XYZ file of C-alpha atoms in Angstrom:
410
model
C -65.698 49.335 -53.958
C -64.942 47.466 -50.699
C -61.663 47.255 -49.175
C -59.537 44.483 -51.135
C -60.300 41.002 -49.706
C -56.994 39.810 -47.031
C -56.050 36.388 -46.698
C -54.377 35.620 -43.366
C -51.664 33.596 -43.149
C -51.144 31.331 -40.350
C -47.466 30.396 -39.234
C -47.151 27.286 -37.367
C -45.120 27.569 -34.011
C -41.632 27.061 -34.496
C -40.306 23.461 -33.120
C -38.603 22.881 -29.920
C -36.792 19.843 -31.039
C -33.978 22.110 -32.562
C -33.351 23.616 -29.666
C -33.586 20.955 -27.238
C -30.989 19.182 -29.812
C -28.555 22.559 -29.016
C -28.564 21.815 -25.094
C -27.847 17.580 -25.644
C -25.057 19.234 -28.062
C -23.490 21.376 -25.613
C -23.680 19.051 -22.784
C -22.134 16.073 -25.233
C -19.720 18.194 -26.383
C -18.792 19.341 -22.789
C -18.628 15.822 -21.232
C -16.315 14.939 -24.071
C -13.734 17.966 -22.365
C -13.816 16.689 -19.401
C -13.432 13.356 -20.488
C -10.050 14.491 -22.322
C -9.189 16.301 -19.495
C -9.945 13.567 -16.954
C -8.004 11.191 -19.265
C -4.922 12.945 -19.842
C -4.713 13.794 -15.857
C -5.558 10.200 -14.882
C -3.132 8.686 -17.465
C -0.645 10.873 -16.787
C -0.847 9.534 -12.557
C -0.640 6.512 -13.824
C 2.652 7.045 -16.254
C 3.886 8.585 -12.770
C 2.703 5.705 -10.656
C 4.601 3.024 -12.930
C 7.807 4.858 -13.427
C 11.205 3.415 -11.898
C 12.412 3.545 -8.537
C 15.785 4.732 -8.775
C 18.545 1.715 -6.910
C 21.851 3.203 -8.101
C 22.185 6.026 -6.408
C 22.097 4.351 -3.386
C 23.770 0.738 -4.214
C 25.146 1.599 -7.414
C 28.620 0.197 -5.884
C 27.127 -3.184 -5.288
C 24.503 -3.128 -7.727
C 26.597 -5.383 -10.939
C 26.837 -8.509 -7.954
C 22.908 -8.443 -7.938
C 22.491 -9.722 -11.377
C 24.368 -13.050 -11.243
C 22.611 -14.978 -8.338
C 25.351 -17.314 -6.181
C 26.381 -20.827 -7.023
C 24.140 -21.823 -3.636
C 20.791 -20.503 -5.203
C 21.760 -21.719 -8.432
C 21.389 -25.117 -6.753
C 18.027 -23.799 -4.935
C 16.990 -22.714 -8.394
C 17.208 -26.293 -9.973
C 15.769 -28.214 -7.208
C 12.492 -25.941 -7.420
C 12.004 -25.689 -10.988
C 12.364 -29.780 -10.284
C 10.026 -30.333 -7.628
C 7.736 -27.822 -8.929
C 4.689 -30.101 -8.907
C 5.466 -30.118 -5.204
C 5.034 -26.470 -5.087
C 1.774 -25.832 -2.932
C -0.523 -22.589 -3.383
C -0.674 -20.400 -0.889
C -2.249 -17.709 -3.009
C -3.018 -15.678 -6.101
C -3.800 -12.423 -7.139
C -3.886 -9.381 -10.160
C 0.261 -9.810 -10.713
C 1.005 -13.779 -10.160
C 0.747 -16.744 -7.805
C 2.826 -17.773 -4.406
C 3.679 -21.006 -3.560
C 5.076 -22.620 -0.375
C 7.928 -25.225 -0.787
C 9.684 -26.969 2.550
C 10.922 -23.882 4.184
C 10.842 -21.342 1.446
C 7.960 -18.897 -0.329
C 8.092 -18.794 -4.041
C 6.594 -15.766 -5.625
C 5.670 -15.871 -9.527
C 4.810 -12.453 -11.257
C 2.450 -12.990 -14.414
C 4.054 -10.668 -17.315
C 1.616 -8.536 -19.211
C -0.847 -7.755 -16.119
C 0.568 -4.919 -13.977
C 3.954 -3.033 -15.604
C 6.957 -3.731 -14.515
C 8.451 -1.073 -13.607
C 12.821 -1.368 -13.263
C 14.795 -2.783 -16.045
C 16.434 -5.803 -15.158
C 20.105 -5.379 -14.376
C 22.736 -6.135 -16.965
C 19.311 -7.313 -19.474
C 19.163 -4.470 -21.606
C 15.536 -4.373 -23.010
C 13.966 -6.802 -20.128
C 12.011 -5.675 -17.125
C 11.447 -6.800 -13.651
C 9.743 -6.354 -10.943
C 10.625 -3.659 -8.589
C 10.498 -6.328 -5.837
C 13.238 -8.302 -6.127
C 15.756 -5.464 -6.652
C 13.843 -3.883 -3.461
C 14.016 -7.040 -1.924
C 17.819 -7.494 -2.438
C 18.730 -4.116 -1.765
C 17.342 -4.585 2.033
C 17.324 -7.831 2.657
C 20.264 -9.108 1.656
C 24.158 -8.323 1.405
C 23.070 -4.473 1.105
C 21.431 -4.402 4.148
C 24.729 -3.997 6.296
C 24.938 -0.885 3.841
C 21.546 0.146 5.606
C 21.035 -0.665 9.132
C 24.592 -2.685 9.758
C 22.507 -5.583 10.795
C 21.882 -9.187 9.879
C 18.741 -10.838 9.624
C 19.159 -13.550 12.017
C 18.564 -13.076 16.412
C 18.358 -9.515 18.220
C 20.016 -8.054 15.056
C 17.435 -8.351 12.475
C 17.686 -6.693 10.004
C 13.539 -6.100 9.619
C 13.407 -7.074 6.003
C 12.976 -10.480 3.985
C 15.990 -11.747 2.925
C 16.010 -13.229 -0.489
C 17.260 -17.345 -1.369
C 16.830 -16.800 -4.963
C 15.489 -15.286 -8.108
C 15.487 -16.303 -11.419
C 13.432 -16.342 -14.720
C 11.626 -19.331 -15.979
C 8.465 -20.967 -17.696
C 6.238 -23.307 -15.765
C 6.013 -25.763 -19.073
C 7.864 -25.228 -22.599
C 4.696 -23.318 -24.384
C 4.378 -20.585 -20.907
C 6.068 -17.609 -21.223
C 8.754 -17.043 -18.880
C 8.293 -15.789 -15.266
C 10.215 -13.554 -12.836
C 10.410 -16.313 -8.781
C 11.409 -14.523 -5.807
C 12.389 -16.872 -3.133
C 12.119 -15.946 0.394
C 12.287 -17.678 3.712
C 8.552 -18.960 5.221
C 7.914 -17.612 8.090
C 5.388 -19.721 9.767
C 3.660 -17.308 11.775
C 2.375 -15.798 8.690
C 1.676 -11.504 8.690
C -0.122 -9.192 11.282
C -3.430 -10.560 10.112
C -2.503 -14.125 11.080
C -1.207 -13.238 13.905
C -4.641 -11.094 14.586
C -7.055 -13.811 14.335
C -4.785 -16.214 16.655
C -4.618 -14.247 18.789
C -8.150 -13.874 18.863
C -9.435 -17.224 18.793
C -6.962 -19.112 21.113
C -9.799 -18.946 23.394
C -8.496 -16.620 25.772
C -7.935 -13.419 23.939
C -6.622 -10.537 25.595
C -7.814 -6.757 25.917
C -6.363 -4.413 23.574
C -4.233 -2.642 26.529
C -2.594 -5.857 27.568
C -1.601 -7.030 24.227
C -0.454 -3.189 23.414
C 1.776 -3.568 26.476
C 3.464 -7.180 24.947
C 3.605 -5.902 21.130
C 4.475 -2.225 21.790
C 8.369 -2.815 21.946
C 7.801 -5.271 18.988
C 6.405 -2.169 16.505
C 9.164 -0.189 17.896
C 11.632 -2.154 16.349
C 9.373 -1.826 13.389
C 9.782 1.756 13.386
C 13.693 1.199 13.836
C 13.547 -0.464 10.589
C 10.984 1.734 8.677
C 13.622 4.438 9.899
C 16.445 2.517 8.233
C 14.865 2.719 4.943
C 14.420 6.212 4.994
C 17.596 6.963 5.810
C 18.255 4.978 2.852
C 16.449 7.372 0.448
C 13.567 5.474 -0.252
C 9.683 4.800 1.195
C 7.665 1.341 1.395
C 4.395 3.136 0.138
C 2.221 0.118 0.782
C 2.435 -0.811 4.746
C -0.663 -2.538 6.140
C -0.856 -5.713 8.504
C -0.977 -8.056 5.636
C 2.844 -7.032 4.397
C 3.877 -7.342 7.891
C 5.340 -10.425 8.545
C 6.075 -12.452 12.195
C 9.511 -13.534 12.180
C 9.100 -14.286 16.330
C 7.693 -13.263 19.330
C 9.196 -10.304 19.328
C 10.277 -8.899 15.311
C 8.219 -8.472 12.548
C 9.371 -7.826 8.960
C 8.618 -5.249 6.582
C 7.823 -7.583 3.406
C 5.963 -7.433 -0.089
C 8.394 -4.254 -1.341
C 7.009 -3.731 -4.980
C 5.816 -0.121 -3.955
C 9.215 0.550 -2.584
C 9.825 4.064 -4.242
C 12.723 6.662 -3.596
C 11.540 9.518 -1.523
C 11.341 12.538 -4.587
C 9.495 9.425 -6.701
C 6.770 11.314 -9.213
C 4.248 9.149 -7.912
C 4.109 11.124 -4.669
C 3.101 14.238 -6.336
C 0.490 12.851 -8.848
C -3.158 12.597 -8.572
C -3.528 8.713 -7.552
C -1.417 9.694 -4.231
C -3.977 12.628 -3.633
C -6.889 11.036 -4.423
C -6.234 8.052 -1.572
C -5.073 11.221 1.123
C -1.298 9.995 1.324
C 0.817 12.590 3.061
C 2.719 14.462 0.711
C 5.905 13.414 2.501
C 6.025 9.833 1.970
C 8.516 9.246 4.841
C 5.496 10.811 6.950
C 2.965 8.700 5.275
C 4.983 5.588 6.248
C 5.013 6.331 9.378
C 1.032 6.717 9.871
C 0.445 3.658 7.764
C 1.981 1.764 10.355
C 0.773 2.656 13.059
C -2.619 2.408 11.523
C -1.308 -1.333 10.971
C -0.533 -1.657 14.141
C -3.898 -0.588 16.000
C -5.751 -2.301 13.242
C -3.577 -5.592 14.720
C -4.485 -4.879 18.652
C -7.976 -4.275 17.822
C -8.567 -7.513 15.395
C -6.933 -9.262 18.296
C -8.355 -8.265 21.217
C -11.356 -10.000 23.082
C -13.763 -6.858 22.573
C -13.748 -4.586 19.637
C -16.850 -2.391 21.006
C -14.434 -1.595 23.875
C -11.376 -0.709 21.406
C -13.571 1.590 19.481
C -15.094 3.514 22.335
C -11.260 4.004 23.819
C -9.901 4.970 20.467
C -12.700 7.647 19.354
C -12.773 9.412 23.043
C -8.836 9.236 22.690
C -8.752 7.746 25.944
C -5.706 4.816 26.572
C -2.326 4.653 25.420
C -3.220 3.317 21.854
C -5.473 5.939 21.546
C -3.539 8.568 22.736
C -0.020 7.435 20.277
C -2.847 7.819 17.453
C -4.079 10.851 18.263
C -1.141 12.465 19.533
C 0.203 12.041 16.191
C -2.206 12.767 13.745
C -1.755 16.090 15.321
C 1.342 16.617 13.327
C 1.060 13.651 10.921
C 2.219 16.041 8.106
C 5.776 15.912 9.451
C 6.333 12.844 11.469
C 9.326 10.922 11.481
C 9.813 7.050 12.093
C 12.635 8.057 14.798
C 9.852 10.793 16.355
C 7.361 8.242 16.774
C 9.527 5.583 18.097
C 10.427 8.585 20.671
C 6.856 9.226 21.550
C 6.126 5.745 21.836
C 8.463 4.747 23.994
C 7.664 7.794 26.375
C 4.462 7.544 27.769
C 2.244 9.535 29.229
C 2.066 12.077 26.942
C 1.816 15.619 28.125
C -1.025 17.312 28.243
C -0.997 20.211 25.890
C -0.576 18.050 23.211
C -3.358 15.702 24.700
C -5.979 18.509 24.494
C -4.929 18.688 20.506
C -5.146 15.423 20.578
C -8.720 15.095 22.118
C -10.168 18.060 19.574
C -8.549 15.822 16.678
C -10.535 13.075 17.962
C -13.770 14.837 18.683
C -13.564 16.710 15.350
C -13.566 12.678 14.107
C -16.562 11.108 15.775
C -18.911 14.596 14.607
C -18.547 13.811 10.885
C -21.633 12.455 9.849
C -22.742 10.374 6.759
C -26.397 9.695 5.078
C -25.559 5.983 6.449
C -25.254 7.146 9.838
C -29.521 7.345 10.255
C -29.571 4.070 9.366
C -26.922 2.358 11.549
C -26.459 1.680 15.104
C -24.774 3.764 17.620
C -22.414 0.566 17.737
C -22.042 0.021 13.734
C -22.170 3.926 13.506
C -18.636 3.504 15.782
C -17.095 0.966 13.900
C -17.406 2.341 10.734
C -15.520 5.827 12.126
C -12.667 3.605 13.990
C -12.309 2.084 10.363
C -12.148 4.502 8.248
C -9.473 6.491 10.547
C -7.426 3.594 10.175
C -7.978 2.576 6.568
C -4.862 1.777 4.720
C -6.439 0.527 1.981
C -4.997 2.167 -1.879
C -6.961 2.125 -5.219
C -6.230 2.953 -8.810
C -9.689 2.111 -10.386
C -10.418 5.362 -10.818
C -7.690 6.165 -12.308
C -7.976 2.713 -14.949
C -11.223 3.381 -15.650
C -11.274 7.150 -16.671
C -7.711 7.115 -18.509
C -9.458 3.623 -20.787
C -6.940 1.129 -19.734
C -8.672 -1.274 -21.033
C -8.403 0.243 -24.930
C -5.309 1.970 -24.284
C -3.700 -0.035 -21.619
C -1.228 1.253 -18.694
C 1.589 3.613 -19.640
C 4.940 1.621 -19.430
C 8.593 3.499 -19.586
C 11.128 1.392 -21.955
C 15.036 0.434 -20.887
């Protein structure tokens, strides 16, 4: 007989679906770590970022007398919350509304929005904004502690000073709301002052008007040095919290972000992620006088010209920029006011300054094929002196909006 008859059996390929389902596995299951990860970095920044500044261990002396307000803005009090229909808006934003009344600024601060971060003095259980402890602390009676000055002629003090505060509901179903009361100043912040500058219709180059505002920031930096003396940072300077109290002071205002110097927020990832100096003191100091160039080049008749000066480090503006971010890391508020006030600068530090400068302008950017040589300038002058701070990273990758921000409890 014949060999035995052999069926062959056919096996169908195996499926790739199963292991194509593996790989979407592994990368769901990896995005998912670094989604924990992300979120327990991002909320911990934030838990940092909202934590208290620390008053008492500078005015803990004075700090019982800043509860009860006097019987003079008790009286400023009343006739406000009277003629609050009166009350004109001068703007809004994220945490509340400010108003404009006669001669004084009223500031409202919507609960529930952005934490308040101190607890309110002799309240146990309430919160308040860090502003209007801030605000007290240097603009008012504890100033003298500070820079033994007063806020009024030669011997300002370079803060707001505050009329009032209080706590109260804008109709009986609202729920209460912190007011801080400040003077108006008229001539509004740097930005104000910018633009009428510029449009008076005889604007000046950005070398004339740094030779009439240059003593002006100096006394800026006199007060910025006053504060850190005092143990604590601003950690939000930019034109629009500087305010014109004359021809010849501005004010540091807008101190919510006032923080003491060791503050955790300084160390956490929010602060890194915007490139703050780790030194805060430091950081201060470059904020400002990014403020302050950003002011003489919104003012001045020709911006092209400001930007060419600026990125070849050429001109006294220029050169207190450069010169500086040479060391930024370490600057001081008194070391700057030094340098400024001493011009020229010498010329070893010049030729640092001038690589800084060069090293600047040869960064280059996908954008930069499709912009002008003019528009390609711009956008380097501002982002050298961007002052501008963001948390949306941080919100959105921590689920802020499920979770909400991380508060600390009095």
């Amino acid at each position: 007989m014949g060999a035995p008859f052999r069926v062959s059996s056919l096996r169908a390929p195996r499926p790739l679906h199963p292991l194509r389902y593996r790989i979407v596995l592994v990368i769901l299951i990896l995005f998912f770590i670094q989604q924990q990860r992300l979120f327990f970095i991002y909320r911990k920044a934030l838990s940092m970022k909202y934590s208290p500044t620390v008053f008492e261990c500078k005015f803990g002396r004075t700090a019982s007398r800043l509860w009860r307000p006097a019987d003079e803005d008790s009286q400023l009090q009343n006739e406000l919350l009277a003629s609050r229909e009166s009350w004109q808006v001068l703007g809004s934003g994220w945490e509340g509304s400010t108003f404009i009344y006669n001669d004084v600024v009223i500031k409202t601060f919507t609960p529930g929005r952005s934490p308040f971060r101190n607890c309110a003095l002799c309240q146990p259980g309430m919160k308040w904004p860090t502003e209007i402890p801030a605000s007290l602390s240097f603009g008012n009676l504890l100033a003298s502690d500070i820079v033994n000055t007063s806020f009024q002629g030669e011997q300002s003090s370079g803060f707001l000073p505050v009329k009032a505060y209080f706590l109260a509901a804008a109709s009986p179903n609202s729920i209460p709301e912190w007011h801080l009361v400040t003077p108006l100043l008229r001539e509004g912040n740097l930005e104000k002052l910018a633009n009428k500058l510029h449009d008076n219709g005889r604007p000046k180059g950005f070398s004339a008007l740094d030779i009439q505002y240059r003593p002006t920031f100096n006394r800026l930096l006199r007060t910025l040095e006053g504060m850190h003396l005092a143990g604590f940072c601003h950690d939000d300077i930019k034109p629009s919290n500087i305010f014109v109290q004359d021809g010849t002071h501005w004010v540091l205002g807008d101190l919510g972000n006032v923080r003491h110097i060791s503050h955790p927020y300084h160390s956490s990832r929010i602060w890194s992620d915007n490139k703050q100096l780790h030194d805060c003191r430091a950081n201060d100091v470059v904020r400002a006088l990014k403020s302050y160039l950003q002011f003489l080049r919104s003012a001045s008749n020709d911006t092209d010209a400001f930007d060419v000066a600026f990125l070849k480090g050429s001109g006294p503006p220029s050169a207190l920029f450069w010169t500086t971010m040479v060391d930024s890391v370490s600057v001081t508020a008194e070391g700057l006011h030094a340098r400024s006030a001493a011009q020229p600068v010498s010329t070893v530090r010049m030729l640092d300054a001038l690589r800084l400068a060069t090293l600047s302008t040869q960064r280059h950017s996908l954008s930069a094929f499709f912009l002008s040589k003019r528009h390609q300038l711009e956008k380097q002058v501002k982002q050298a002196l961007r002052t501008s701070l963001s948390e949306d990273l941080a919100r959105v990758l921590s689920l802020t909006w499920i979770v909400g921000v991380p508060e600390s409890h009095c």
